[in-house]
PDB file of C-alpha atoms in Angstrom:
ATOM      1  CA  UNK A 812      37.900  10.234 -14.762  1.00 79.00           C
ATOM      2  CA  UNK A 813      40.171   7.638 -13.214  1.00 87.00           C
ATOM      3  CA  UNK A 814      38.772   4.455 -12.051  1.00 91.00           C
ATOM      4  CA  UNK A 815      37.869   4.033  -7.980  1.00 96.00           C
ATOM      5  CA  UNK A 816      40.232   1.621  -6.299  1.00 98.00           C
ATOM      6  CA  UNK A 817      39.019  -1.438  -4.559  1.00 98.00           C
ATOM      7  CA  UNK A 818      41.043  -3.853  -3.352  1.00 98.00           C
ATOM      8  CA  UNK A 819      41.473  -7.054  -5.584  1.00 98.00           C
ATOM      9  CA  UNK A 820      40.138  -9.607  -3.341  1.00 98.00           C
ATOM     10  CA  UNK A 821      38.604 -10.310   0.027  1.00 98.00           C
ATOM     11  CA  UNK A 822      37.779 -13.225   1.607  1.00 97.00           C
ATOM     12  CA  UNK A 823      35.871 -14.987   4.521  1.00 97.00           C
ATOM     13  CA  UNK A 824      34.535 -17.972   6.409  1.00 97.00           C
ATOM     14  CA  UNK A 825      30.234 -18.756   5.998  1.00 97.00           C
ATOM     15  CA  UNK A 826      28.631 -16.475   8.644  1.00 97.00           C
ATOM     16  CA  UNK A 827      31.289 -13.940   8.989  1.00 97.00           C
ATOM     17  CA  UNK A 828      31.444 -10.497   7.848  1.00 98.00           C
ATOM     18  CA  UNK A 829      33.929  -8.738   5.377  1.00 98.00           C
ATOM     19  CA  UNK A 830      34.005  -5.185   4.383  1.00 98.00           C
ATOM     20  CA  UNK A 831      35.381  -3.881   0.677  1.00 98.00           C
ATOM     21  CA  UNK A 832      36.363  -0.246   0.367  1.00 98.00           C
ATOM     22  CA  UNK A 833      36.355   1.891  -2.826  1.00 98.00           C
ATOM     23  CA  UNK A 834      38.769   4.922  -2.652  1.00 98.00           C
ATOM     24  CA  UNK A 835      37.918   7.784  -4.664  1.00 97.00           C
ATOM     25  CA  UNK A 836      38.488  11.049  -4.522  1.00 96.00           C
ATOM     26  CA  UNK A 837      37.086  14.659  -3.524  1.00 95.00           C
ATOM     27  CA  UNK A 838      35.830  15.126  -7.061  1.00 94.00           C
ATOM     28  CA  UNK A 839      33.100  11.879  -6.790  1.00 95.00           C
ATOM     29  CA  UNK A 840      32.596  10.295  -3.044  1.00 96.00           C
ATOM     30  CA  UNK A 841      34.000  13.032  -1.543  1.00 96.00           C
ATOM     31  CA  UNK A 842      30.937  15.317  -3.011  1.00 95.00           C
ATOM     32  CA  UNK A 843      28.232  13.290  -3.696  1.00 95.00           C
ATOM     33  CA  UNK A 844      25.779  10.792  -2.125  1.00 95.00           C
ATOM     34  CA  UNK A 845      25.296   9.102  -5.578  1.00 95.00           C
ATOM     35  CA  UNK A 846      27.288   5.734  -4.451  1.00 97.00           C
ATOM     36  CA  UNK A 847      26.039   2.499  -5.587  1.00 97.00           C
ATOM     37  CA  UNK A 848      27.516  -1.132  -5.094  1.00 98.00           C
ATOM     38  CA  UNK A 849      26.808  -4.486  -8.268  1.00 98.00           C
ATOM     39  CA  UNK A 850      27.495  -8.060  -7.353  1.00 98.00           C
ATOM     40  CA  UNK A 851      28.435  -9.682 -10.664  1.00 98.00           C
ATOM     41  CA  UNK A 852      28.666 -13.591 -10.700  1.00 98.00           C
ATOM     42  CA  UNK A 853      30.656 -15.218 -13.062  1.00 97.00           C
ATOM     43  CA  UNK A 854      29.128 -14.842 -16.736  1.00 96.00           C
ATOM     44  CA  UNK A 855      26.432 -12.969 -15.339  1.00 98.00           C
ATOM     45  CA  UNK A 856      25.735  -9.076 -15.483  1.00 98.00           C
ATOM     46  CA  UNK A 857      26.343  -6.988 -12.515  1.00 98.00           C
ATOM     47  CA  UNK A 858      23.167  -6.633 -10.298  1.00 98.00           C
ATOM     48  CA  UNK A 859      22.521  -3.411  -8.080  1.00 97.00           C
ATOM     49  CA  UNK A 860      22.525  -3.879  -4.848  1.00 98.00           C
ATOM     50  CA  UNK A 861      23.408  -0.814  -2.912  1.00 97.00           C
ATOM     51  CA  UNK A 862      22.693   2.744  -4.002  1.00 97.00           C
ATOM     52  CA  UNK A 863      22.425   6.455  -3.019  1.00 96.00           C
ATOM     53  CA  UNK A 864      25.370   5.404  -0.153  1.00 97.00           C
ATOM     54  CA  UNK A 865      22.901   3.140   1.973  1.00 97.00           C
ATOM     55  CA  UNK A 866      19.889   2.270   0.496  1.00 96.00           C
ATOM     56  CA  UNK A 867      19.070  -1.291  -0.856  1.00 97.00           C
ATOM     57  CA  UNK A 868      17.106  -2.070  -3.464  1.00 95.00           C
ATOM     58  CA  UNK A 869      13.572  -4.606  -3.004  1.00 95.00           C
ATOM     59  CA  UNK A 870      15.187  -7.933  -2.601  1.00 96.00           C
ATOM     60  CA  UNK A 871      18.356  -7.621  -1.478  1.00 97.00           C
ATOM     61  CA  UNK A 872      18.880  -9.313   1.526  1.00 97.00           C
ATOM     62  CA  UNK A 873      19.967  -6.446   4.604  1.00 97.00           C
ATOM     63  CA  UNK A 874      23.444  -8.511   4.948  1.00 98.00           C
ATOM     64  CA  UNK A 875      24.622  -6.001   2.579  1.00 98.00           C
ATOM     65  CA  UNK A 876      25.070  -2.501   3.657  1.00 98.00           C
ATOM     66  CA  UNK A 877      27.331   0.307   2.300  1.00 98.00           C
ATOM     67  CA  UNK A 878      28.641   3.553   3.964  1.00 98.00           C
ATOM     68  CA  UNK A 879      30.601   6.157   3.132  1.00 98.00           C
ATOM     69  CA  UNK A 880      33.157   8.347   4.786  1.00 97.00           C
ATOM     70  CA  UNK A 881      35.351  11.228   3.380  1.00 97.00           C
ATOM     71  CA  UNK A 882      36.199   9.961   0.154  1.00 98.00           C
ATOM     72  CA  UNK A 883      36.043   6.510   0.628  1.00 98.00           C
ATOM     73  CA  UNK A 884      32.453   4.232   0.513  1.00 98.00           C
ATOM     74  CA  UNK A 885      32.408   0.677   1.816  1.00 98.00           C
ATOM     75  CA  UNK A 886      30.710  -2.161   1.468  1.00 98.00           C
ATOM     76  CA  UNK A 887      29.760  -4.679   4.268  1.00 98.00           C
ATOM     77  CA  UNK A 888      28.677  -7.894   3.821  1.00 98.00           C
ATOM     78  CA  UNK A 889      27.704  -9.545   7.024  1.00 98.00           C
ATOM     79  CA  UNK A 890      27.004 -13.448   8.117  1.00 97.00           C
ATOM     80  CA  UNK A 891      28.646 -14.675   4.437  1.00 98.00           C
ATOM     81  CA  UNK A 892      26.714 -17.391   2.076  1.00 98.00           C
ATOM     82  CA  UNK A 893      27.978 -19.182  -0.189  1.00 97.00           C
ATOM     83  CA  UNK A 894      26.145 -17.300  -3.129  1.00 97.00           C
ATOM     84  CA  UNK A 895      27.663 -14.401  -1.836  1.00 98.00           C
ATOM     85  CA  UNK A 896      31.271 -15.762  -3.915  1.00 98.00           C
ATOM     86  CA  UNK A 897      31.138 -13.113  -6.727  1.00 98.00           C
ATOM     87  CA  UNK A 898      32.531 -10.117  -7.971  1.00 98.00           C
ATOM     88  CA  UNK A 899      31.399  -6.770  -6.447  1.00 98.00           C
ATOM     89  CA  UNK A 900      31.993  -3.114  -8.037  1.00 98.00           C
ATOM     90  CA  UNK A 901      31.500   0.314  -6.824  1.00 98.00           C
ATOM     91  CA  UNK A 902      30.163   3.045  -8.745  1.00 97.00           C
ATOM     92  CA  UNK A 903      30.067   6.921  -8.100  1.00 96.00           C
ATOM     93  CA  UNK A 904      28.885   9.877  -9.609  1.00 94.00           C
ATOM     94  CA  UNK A 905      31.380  12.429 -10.512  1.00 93.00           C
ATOM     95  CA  UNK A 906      29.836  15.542 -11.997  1.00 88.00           C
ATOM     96  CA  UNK A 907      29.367  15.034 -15.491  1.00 87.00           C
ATOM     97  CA  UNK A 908      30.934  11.846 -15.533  1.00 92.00           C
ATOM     98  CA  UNK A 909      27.342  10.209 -14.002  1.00 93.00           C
ATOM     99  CA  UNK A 910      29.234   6.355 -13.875  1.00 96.00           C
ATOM    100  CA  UNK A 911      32.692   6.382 -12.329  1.00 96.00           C
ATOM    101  CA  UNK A 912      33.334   2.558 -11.543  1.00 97.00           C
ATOM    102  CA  UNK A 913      35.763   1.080  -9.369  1.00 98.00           C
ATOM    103  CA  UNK A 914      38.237  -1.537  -9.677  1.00 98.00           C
ATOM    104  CA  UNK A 915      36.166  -4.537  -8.732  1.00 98.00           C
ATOM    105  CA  UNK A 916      36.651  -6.946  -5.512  1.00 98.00           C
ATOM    106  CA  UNK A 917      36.539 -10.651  -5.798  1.00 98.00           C
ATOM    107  CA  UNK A 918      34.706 -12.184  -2.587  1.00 98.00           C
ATOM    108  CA  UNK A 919      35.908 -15.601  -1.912  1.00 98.00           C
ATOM    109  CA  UNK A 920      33.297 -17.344   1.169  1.00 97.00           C
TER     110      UNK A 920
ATOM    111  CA  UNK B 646      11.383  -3.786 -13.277  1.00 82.00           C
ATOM    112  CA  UNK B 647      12.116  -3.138 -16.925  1.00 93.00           C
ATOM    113  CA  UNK B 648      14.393  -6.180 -19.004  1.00 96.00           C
ATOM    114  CA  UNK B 649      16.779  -5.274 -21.072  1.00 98.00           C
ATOM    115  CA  UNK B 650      18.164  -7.316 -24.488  1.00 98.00           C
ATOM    116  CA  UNK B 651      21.641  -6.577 -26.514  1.00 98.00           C
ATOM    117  CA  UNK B 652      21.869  -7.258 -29.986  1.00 98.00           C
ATOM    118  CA  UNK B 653      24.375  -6.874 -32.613  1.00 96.00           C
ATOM    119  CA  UNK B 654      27.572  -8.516 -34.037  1.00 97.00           C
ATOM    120  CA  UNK B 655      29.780 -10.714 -32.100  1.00 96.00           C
ATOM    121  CA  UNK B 656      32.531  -9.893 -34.811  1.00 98.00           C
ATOM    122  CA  UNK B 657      33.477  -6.527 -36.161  1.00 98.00           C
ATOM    123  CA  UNK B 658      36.564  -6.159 -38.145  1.00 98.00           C
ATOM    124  CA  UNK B 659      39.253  -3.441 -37.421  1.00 98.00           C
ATOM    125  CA  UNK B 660      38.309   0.355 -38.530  1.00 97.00           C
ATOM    126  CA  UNK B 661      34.756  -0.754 -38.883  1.00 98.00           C
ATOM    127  CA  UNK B 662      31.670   0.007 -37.091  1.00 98.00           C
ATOM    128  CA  UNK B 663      30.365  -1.508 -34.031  1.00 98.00           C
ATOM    129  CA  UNK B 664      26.487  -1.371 -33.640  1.00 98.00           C
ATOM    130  CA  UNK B 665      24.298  -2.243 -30.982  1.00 98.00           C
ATOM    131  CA  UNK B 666      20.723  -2.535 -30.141  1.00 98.00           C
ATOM    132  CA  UNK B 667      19.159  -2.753 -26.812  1.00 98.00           C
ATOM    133  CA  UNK B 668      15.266  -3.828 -26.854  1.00 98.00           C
ATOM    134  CA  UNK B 669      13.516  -2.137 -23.413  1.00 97.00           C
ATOM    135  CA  UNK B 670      10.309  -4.404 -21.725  1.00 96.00           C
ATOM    136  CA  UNK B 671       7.801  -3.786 -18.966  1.00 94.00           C
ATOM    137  CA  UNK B 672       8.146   0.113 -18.468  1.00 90.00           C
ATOM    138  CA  UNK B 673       7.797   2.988 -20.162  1.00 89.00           C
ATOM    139  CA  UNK B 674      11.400   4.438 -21.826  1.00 90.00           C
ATOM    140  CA  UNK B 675      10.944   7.941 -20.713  1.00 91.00           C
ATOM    141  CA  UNK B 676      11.600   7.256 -17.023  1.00 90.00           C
ATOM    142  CA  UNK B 677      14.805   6.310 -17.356  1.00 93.00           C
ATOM    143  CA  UNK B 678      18.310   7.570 -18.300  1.00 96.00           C
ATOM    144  CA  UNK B 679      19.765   4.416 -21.107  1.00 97.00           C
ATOM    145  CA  UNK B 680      23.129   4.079 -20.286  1.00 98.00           C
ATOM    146  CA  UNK B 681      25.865   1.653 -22.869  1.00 98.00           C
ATOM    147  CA  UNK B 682      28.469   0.187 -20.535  1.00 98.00           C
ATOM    148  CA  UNK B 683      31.361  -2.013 -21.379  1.00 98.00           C
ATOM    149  CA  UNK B 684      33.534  -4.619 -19.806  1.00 98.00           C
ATOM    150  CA  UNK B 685      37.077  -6.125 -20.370  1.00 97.00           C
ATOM    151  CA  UNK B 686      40.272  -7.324 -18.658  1.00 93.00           C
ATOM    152  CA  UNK B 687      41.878  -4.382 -19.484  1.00 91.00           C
ATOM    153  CA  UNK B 688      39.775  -1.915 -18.335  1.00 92.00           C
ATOM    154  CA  UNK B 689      37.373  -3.658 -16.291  1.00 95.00           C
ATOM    155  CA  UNK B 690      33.093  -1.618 -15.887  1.00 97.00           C
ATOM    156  CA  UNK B 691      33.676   1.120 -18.765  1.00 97.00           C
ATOM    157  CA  UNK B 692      30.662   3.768 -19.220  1.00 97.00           C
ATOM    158  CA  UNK B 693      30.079   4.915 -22.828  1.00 98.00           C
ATOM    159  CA  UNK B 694      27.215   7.042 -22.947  1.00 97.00           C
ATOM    160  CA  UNK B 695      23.964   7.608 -22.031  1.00 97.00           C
ATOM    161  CA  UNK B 696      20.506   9.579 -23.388  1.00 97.00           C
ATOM    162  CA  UNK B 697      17.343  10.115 -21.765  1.00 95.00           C
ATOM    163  CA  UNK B 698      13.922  10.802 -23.589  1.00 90.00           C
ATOM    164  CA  UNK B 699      14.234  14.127 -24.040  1.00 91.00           C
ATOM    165  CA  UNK B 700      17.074  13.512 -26.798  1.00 91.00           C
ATOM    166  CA  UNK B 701      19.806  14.441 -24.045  1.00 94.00           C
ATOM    167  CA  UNK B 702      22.948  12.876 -24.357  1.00 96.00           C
ATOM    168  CA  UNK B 703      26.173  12.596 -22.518  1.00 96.00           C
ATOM    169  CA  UNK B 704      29.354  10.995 -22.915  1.00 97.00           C
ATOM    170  CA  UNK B 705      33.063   9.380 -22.146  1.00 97.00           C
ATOM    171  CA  UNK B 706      35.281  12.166 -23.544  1.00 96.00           C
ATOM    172  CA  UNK B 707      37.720   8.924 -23.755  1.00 96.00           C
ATOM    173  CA  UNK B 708      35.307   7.724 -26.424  1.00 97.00           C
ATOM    174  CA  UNK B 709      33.095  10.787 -27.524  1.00 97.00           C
ATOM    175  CA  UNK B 710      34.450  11.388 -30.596  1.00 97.00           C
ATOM    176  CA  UNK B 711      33.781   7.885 -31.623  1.00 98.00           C
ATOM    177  CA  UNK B 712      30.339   7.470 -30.064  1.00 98.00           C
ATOM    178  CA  UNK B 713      26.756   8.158 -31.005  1.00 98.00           C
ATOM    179  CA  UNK B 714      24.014   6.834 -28.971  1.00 98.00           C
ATOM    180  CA  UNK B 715      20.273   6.975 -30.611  1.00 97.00           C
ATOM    181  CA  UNK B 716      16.831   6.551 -28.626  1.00 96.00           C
ATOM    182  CA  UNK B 717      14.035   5.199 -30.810  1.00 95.00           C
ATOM    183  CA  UNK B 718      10.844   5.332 -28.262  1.00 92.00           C
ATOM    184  CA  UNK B 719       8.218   4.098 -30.715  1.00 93.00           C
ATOM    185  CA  UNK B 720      10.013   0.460 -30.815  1.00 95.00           C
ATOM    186  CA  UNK B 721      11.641   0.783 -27.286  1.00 96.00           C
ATOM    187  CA  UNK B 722      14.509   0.290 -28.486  1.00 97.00           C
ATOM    188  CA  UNK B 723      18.155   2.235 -28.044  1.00 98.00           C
ATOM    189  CA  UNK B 724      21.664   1.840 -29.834  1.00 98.00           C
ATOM    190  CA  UNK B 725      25.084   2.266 -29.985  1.00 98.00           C
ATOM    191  CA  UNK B 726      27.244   3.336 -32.552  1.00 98.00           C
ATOM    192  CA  UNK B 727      31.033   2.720 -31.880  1.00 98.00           C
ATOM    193  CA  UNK B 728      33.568   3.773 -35.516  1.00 98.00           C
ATOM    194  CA  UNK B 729      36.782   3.029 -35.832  1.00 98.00           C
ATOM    195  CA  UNK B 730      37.244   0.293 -33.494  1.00 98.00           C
ATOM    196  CA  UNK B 731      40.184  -1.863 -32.770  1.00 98.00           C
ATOM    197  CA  UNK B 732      40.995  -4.673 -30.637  1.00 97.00           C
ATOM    198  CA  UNK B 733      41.131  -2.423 -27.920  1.00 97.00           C
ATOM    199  CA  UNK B 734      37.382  -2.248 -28.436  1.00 98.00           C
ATOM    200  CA  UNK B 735      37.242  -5.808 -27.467  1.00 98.00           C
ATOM    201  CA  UNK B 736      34.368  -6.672 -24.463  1.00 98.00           C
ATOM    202  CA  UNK B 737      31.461  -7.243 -22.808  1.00 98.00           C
ATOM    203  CA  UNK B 738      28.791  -4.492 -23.872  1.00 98.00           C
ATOM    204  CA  UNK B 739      25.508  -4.440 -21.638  1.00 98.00           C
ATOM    205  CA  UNK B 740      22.771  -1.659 -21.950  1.00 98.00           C
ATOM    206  CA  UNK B 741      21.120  -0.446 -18.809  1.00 98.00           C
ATOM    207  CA  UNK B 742      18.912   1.715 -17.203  1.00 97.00           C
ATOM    208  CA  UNK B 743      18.964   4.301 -14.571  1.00 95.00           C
ATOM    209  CA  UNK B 744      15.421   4.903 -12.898  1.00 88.00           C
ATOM    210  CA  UNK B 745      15.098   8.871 -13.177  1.00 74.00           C
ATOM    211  CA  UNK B 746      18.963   9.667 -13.534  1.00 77.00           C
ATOM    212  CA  UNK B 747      19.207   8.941  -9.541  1.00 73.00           C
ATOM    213  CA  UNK B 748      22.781   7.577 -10.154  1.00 83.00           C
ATOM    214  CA  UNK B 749      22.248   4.107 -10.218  1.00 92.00           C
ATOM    215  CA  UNK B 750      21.855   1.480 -12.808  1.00 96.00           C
ATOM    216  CA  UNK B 751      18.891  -0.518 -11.472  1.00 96.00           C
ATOM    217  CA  UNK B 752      18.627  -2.780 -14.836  1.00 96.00           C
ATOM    218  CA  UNK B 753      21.037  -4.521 -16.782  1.00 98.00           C
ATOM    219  CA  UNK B 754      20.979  -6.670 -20.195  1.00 98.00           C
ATOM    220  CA  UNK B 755      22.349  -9.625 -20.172  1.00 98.00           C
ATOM    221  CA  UNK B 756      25.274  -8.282 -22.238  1.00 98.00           C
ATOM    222  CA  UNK B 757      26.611  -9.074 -25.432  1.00 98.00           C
ATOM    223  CA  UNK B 758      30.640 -10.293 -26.372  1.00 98.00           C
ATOM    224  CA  UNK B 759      32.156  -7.778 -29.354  1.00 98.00           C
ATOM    225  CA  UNK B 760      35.102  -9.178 -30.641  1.00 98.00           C
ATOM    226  CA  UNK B 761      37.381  -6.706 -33.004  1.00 98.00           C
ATOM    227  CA  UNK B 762      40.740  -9.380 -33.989  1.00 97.00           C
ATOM    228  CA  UNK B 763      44.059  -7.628 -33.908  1.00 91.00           C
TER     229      UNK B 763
END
């Protein structure tokens, strides 16, 4: 299972949007609705907060969204924070490969 | 929401054995599906394996025939059994949990630094 491709880093001004997109392929996103997005701050562990495409866990704020079209998923974060500065990784499923990650996208505010 | 705590070696010498613990708090262990994840330079968010209560078991055919993953319910408690490692082996290793096998790893451990010198 070869890893999803992000692009390496995306940046943005406080208050403005960006979007990340995680490339995969007819065998994971391309099949199944199992797409979840982490935020991982420096020295931290990666948190969960996108999954099943769309759906946001309790807590996380709804300036984070994801979608998904064809094979490709994306991540929007809208009206940027500071706090937002952190590393963010997609994740598919992919048959019986349940944890297919992707590349990882720094977000620079 | 369940918390999660690593524990094991920080050093493990070349050809050895790397071994892992992961203590489970504030739910019960048979709702989720224990996943070992690990994270490097190289390689970046690396699954290992995971097992759910029922004893099932899955894993990276990169690392399956290297891997064993255990599930010890009556001291909530899982591990991680990685032979033969090299510096390649090198990372970040964090246990987690899926709620139900939905596909998404809703808790994480604080993760733990393995370290095999070259």
């Amino acid at each position: 299972q070869s890893a999803l491709t992000q692009p390496r880093s995306v940046s943005g001004s406080p208050g403005q949007s960006v979007a990340i997109s995680c490339i995969g392929t007819s065998s994971d996103i391309g099949t199944y609705d199992y797409v979840s997005w982490y935020q991982q701050h420096p020295g931290k562990a990666p948190k969960l907060i996108i999954h099943d495409v769309s759906k946001r866990p309790s807590g996380v704020p709804d300036r984070f969204s994801g979608s998904k079209s064809g094979n490709t998923a994306s991540l929007t974060v809208s009206g940027l924070q500071a706090d937002d500065e952190a590393d963010y990784y997609c994740c598919s499923y992919a048959g019986n490969f349940p944890y297919a990650f992707g590349t990882g996208t720094k977000v620079t505010v | 929401q369940v918390q999660l705590q690593e524990s094991g070696p920080g050093l493990v010498k070349p050809s050895e054995t790397l071994s892992l613990t992961c203590d489970v708090s504030g739910d019960s262990m048979n709702k989720y599906y224990w996943s070992w994840i690990r994270q490097s330079p190289r390689k970046g968010l690396e699954w290992i394996a995971y097992i759910f209560h029922s004893g099932k078991t899955n894993y990276n055919p990169s690392l399956k025939s290297r891997v064993t993953i255990s599930l010890d319910t009556s001291k909530s408690r899982f591990s991680l059994k990685l032979n033969s490692v090299t510096a390649a082996d090198t990372a970040v290793y964090y246990c987690a949990g899926d709620f139900d096998g939905a596909g998404a790893l809703v808790s994480w451990g604080q993760g733990t630094l393995v370290t095999v010198p070259s």
